Tab-separated table of C-alpha atoms in Angstrom:
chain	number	residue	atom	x	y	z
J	1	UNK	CA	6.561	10.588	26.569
J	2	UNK	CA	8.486	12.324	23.638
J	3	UNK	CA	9.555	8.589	21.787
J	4	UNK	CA	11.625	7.970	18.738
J	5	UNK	CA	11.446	5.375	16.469
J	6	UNK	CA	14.512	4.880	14.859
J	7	UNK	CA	15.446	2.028	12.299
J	8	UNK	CA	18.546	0.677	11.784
J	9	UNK	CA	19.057	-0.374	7.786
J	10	UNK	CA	21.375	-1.186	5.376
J	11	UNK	CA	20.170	-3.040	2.109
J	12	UNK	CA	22.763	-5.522	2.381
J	13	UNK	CA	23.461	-8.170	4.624
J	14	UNK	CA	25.939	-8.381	7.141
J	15	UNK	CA	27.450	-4.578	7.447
J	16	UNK	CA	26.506	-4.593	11.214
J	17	UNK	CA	22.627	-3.700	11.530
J	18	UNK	CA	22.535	-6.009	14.508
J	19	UNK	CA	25.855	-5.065	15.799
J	20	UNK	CA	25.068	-1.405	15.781
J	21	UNK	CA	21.614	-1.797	16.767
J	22	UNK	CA	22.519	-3.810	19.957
J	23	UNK	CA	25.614	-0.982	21.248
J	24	UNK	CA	23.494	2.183	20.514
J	25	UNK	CA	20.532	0.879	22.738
J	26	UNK	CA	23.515	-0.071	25.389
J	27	UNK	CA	24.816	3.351	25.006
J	28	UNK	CA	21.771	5.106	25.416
J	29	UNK	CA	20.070	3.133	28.087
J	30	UNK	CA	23.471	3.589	30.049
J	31	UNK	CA	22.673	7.622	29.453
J	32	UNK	CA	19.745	7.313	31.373
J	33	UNK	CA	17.035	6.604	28.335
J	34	UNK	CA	14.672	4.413	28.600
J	35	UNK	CA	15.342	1.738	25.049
J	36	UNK	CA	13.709	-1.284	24.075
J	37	UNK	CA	15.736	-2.810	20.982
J	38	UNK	CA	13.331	-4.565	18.269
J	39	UNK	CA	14.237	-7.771	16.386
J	40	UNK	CA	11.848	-7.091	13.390
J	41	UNK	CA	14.145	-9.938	11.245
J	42	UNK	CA	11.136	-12.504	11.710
J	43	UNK	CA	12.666	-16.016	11.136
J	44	UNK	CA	16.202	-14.817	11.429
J	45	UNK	CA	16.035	-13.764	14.745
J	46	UNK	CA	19.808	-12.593	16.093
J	47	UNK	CA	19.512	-9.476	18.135
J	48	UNK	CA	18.535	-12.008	21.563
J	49	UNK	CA	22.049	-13.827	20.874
J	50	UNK	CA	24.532	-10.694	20.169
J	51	UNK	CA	22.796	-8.807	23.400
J	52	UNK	CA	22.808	-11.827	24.937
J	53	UNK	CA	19.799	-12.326	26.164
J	54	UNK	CA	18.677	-15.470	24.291
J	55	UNK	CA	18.209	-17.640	27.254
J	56	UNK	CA	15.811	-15.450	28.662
J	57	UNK	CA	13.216	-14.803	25.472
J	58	UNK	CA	9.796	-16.042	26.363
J	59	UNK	CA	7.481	-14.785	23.876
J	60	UNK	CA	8.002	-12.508	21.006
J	61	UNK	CA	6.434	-9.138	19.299
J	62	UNK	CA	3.990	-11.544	17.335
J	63	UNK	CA	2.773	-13.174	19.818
J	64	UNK	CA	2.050	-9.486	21.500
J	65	UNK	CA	-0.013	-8.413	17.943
J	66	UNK	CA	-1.877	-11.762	18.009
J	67	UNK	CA	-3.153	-11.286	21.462
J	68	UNK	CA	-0.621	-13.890	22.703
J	69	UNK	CA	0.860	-11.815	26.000
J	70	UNK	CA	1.030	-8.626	27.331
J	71	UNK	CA	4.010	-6.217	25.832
J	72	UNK	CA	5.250	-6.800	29.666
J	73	UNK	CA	5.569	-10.215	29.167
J	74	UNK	CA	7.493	-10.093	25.638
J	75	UNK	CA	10.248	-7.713	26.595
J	76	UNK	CA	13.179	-9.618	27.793
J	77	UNK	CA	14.807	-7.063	30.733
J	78	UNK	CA	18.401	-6.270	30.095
J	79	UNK	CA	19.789	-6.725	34.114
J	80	UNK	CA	22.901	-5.257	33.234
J	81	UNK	CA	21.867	-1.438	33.066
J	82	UNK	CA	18.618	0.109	33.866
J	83	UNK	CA	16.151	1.328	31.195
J	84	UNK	CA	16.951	-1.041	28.820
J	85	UNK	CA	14.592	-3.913	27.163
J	86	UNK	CA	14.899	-6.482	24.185
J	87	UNK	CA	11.233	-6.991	21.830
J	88	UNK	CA	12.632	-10.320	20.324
J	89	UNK	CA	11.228	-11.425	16.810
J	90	UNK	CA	9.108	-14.952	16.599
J	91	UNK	CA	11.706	-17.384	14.957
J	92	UNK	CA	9.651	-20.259	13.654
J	93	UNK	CA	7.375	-17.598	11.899
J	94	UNK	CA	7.582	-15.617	7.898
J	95	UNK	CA	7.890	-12.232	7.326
J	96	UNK	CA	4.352	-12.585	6.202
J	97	UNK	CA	3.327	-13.153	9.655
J	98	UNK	CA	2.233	-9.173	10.205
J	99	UNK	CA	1.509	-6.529	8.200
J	100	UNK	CA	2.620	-2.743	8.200
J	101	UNK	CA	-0.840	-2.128	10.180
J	102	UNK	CA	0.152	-4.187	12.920
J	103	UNK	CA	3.919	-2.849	13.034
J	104	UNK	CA	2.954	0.720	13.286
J	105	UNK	CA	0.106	-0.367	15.809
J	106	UNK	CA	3.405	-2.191	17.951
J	107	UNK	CA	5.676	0.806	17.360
J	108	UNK	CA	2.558	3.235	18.984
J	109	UNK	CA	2.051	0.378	21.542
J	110	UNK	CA	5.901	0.948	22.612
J	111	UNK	CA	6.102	5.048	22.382
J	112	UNK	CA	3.934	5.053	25.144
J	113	UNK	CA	6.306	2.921	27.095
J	114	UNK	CA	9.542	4.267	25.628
J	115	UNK	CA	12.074	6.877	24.873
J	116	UNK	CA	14.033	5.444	22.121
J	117	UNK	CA	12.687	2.425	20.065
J	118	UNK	CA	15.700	0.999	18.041
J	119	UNK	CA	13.840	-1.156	15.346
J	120	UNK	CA	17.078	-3.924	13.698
J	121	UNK	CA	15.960	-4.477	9.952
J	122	UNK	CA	16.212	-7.448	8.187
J	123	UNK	CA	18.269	-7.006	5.047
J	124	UNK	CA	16.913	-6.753	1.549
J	125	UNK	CA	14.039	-3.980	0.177
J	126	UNK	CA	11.199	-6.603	0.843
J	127	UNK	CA	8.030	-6.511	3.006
J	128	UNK	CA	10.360	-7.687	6.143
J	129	UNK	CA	12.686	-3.932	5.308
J	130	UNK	CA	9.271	-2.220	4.772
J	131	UNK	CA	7.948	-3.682	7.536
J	132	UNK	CA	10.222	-2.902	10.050
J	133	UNK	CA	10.586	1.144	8.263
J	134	UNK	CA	6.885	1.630	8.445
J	135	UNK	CA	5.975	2.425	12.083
J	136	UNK	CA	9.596	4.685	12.163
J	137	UNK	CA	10.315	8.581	12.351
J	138	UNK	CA	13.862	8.372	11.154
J	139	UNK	CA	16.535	5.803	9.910
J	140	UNK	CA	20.009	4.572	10.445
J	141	UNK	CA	21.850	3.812	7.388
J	142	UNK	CA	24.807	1.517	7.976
J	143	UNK	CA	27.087	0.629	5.088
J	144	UNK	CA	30.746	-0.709	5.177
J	145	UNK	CA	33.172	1.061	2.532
J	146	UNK	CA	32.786	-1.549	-0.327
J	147	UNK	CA	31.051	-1.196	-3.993
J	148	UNK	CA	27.979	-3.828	-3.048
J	149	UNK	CA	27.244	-1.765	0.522
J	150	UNK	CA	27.172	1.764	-0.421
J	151	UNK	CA	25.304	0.572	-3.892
J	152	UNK	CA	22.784	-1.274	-1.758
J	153	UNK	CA	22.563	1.458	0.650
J	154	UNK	CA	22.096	4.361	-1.886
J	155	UNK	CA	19.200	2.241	-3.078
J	156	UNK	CA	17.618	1.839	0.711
J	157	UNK	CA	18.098	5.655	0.929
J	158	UNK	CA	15.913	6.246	-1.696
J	159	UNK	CA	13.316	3.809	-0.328
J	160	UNK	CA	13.431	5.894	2.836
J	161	UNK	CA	13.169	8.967	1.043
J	162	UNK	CA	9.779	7.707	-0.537
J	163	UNK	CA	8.473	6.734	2.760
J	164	UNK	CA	8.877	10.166	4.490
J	165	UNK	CA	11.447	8.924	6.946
J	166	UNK	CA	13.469	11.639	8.511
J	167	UNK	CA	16.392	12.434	9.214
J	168	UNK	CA	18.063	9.471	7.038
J	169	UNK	CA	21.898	9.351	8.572
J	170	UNK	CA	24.594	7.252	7.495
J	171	UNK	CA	27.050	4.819	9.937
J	172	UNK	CA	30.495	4.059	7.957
J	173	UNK	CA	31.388	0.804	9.956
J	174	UNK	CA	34.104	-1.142	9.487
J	175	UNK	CA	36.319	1.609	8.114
J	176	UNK	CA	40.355	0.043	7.995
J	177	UNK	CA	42.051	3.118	7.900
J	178	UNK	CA	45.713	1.438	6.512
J	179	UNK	CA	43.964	0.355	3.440
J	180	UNK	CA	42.286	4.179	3.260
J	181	UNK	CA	45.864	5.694	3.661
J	182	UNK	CA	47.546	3.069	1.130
J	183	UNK	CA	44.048	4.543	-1.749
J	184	UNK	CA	42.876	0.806	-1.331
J	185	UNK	CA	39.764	1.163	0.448
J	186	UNK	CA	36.708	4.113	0.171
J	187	UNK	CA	37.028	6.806	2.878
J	188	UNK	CA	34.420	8.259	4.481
J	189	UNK	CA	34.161	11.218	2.378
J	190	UNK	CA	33.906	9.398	-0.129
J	191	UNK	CA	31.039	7.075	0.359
J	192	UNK	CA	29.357	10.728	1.549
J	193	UNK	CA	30.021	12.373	-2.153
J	194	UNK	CA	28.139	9.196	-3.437
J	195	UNK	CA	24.978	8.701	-1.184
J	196	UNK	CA	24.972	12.650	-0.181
J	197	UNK	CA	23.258	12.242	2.925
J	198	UNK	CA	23.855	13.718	6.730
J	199	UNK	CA	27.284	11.134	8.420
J	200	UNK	CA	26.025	10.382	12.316
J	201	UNK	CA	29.486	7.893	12.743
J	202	UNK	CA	32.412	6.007	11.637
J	203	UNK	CA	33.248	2.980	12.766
J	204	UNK	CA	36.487	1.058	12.633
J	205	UNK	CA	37.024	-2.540	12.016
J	206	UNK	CA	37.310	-4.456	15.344
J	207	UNK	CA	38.389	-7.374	16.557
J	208	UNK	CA	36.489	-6.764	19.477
J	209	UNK	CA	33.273	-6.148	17.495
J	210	UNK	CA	33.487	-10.278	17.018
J	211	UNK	CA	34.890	-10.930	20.855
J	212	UNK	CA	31.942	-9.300	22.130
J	213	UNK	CA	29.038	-10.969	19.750
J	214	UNK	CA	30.346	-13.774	21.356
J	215	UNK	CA	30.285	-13.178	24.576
J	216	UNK	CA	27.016	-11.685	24.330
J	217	UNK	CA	28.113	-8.251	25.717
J	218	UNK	CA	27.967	-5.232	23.624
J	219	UNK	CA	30.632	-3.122	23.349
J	220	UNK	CA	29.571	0.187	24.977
J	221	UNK	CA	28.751	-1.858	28.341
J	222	UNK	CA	32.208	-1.451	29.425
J	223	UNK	CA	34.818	-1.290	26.601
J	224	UNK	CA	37.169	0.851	25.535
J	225	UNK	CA	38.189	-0.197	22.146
J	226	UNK	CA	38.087	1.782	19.066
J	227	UNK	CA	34.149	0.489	18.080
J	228	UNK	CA	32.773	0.962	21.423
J	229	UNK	CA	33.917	4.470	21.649
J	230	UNK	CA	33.026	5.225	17.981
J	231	UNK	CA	29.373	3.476	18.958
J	232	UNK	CA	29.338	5.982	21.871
J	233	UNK	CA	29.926	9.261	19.845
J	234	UNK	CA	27.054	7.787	17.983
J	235	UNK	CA	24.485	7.260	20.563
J	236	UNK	CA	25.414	10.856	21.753
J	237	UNK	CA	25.284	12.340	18.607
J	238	UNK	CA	21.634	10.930	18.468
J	239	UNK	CA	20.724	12.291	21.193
J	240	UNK	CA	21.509	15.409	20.038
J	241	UNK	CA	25.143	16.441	21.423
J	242	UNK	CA	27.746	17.343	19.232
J	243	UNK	CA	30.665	15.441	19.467
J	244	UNK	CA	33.756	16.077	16.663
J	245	UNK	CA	34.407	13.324	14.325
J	246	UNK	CA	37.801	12.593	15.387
J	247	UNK	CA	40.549	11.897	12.635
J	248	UNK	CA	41.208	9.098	10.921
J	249	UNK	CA	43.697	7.472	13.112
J	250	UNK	CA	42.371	8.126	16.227
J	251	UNK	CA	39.162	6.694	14.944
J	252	UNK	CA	41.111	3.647	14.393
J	253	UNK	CA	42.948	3.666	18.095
J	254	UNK	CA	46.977	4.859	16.809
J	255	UNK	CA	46.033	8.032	17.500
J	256	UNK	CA	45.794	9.616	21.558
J	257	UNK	CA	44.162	6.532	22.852
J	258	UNK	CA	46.023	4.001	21.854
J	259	UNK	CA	48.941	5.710	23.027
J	260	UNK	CA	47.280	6.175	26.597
J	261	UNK	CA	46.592	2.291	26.520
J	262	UNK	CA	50.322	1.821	25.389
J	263	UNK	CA	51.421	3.753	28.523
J	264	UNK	CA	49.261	1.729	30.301
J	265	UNK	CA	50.254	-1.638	28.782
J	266	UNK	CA	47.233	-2.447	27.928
J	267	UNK	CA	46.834	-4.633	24.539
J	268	UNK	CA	45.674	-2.744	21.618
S	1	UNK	CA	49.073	-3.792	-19.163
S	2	UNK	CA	47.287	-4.239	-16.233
S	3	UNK	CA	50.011	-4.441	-14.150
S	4	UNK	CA	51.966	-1.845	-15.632
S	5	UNK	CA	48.571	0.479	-15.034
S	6	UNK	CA	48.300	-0.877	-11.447
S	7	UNK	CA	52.239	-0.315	-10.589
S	8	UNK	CA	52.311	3.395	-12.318
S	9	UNK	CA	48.897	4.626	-10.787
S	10	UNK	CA	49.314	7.700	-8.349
S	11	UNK	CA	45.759	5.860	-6.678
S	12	UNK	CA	44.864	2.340	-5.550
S	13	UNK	CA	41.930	0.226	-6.040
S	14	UNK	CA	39.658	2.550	-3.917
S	15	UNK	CA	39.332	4.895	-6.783
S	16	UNK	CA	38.378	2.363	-9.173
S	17	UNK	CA	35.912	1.467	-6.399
S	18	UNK	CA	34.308	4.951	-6.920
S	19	UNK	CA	34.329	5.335	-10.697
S	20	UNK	CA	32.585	2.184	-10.977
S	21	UNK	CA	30.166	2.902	-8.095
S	22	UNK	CA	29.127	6.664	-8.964
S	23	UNK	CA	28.433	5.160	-12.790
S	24	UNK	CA	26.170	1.606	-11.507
S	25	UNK	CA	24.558	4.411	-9.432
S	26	UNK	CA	23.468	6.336	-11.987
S	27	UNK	CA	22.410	3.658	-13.683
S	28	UNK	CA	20.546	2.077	-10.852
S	29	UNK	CA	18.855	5.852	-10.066
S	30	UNK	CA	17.710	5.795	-13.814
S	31	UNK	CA	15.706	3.358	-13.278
S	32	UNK	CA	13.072	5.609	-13.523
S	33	UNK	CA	9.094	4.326	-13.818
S	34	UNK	CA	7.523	3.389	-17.105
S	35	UNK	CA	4.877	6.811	-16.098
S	36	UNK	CA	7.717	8.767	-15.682
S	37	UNK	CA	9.478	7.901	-19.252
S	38	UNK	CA	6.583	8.133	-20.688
S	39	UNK	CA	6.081	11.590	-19.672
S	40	UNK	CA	9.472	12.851	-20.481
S	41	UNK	CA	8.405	10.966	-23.579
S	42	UNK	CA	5.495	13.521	-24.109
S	43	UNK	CA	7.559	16.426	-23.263
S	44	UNK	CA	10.205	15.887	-25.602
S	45	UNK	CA	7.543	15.338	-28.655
S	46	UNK	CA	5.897	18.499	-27.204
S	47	UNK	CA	9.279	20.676	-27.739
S	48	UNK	CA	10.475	18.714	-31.038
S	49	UNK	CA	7.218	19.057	-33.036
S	50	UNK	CA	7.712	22.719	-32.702
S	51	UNK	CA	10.612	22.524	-34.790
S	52	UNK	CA	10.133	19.757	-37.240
S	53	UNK	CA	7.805	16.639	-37.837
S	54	UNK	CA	8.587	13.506	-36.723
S	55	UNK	CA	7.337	9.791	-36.418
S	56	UNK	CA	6.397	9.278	-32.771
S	57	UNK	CA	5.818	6.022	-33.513
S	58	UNK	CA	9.498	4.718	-34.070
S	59	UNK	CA	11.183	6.659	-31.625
S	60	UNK	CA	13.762	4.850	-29.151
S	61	UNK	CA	14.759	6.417	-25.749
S	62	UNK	CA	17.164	4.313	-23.712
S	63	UNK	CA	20.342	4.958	-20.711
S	64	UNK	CA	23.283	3.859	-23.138
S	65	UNK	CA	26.300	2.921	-20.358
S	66	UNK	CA	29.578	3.643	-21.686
S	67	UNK	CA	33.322	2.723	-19.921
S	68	UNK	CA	32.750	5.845	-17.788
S	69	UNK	CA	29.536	7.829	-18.315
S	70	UNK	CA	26.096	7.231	-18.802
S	71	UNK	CA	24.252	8.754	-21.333
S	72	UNK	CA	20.484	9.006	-22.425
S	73	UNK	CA	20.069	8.442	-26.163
S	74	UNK	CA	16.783	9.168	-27.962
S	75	UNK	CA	16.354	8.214	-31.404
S	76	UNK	CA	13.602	10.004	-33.268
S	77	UNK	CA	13.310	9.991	-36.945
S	78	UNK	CA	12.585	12.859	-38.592
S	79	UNK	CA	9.749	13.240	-41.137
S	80	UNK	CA	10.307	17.307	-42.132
S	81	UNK	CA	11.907	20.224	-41.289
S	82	UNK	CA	9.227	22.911	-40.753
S	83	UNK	CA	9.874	25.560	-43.111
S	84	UNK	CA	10.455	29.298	-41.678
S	85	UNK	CA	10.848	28.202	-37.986
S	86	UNK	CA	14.404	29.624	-37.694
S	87	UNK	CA	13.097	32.631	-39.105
S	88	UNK	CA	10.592	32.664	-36.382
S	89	UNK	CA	11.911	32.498	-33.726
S	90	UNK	CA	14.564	35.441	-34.757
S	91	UNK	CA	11.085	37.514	-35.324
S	92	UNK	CA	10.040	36.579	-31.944
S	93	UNK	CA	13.504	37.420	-30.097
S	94	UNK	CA	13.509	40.980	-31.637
């Protein structure tokens, strides 16, 4: 099978690795891929409770490298759409737990069995980051438009850089486009003069981002709000379609879309 | 001050946000390896010793961060002018 390993990164914590890792494997499974989603934070374990599948995680990727269980019996099936799987991370375990030997040995172990292997990165530049890098072809960037995100981020790029990785492609998330407009917040373009690397996707802040973390239902199962759609363009656009970056406000659901959902009288 | 600067500007905080990240970023991006430094190091005694003499052993290289820019300040004390080389390198051109 043609497989890509892709990992989702950021530097900094809490921009929306697991957030974005959880509705791009949604999206793509529901486009007929075949995903498994990795937890590679080891310890911190969170990708199980925002797909919601926590009550169903048996065993866990270590337990797969030490000889524990079959890879059958670690990934947690996600019943909701076919094609897609969970590889949860051991929780009472360190990052010191595997090495980059056994990751890259896991990530082979799953391109046999997979299309698209979405690896969720721990945050920071330590062995968990490297860790979870090592076994993948290309890399998700994610950064939110604030000095501490893009500065992190322009420091994982580099990291990325050294380790052959590519593409490296930036996600914008959480983009407020009223503070943009009023000059209070960074727009896109220019978080893209700073790290100068390839833009996959913008994402808008959400209420619904939070709703559905929740719940334990990604967005792009069935949603229609601003994020899910903007996760959507993503997935597509990683598969290789190209979709137009829509503008500002309709990433941000005043522009065509909200007004179909005001006909409608649906809430926005 | 402050305030005055804040109600008067044509742009809000975001391009303060940018100033301030583009210069940490160079900063951070200059944080270049001890093998590297000491290469450009080498390079820069290579090119300077054509010219004049100078002691190599008190020279001071460092990323001096100002409001807005960064700059890279080398301090190398010179011993002697070389006599002539002026005159050389005019020889050399024509």
């Amino acid at each position: 099978m043609d497989s890509r390993v892709i990992v989702i990164t950021s530097g900094k914590g809490g921009v929306g690795k697991t957030t974005t890792t959880s509705n791009l494997s949604v999206a793509l499974a529901r486009g007929g891929h075949r995903v498994v989603a990795v937890d590679a934070d080891i310890g911190l374990r969170n990708l199980d409770v925002v797909m919601g599948l926590e009550n169903r995680v048996v065993y866990n990727f270590i337990d797969v490298l030490e000889g524990n269980c079959r890879l059958n019996q670690a990934l947690v099936r996600d019943k909701r759409v076919d094609n897609l799987f969970l590889l949860p991370a051991a929780q009472t375990r360190t990052k010191d737990a595997v090495s980059s030997e056994q990751m890259e040995e896991l990530c082979n172990l799953l391109r046999q069995e997979f299309e698209y292997i979405l690896i969720d990165s721990p945050a920071g530049i330590e062995s968990g980051f490297r860790n979870a890098a090592v076994g993948a072809d290309e890399a998700l960037v994610i950064a939110t438009p604030e000095v501490p995100a893009v500065r992190d981020a322009d420091r994982i790029i580099g990291l990325l850089e050294s380790m052959g990785k590519a593409p490296i492609r930036l996600i914008v998330n959480r983009l407020r486009a009223q503070m943009v407009r009023d000059g209070e917040m960074l727009d896109v373009s220019d978080v893209l003069d700073i790290l100068a690397i390839e833009l996959i996707g913008v994402v808008p802040e959400d209420d619904s981002v939070v709703k559905s973390a929740n719940r334990g239902e990604p967005l792009t199962f069935s949603d229609v709000s601003p994020a899910a759609l903007a996760f959507q363009r993503i997935a597509m656009r990683l598969t290789g379609k190209e979709v137009p970056f829509p503008k500002l406000d309709e990433e941000n659901g005043r522009g065509l879309f909200a007004g179909i959902r005001k006909l409608f009288g649906m809430k926005n | 001050m402050d305030f005055l600067k804040k109600f008067f500007s044509s742009s809000g905080s975001k391009s303060r946000a940018k100033e301030r990240l583009q210069i940490v970023l160079i900063h951070d991006r200059a944080d270049i390896s001890p093998e590297m430094l000491d290469n450009l190091r080498q390079d820069m005694i290579a090119v300077i010793t054509r010219y004049m003499d100078i002691d190599t052993s008190k020279i001071e290289m460092d990323f001096d961060r100002a409001d807005r820019s960064v700059a890279f300040v080398a301090n190398i004390p010179v011993i002697r002018i070389k006599r002539g080389v002026a005159a050389a390198r005019e020889g050399e051109r024509g």
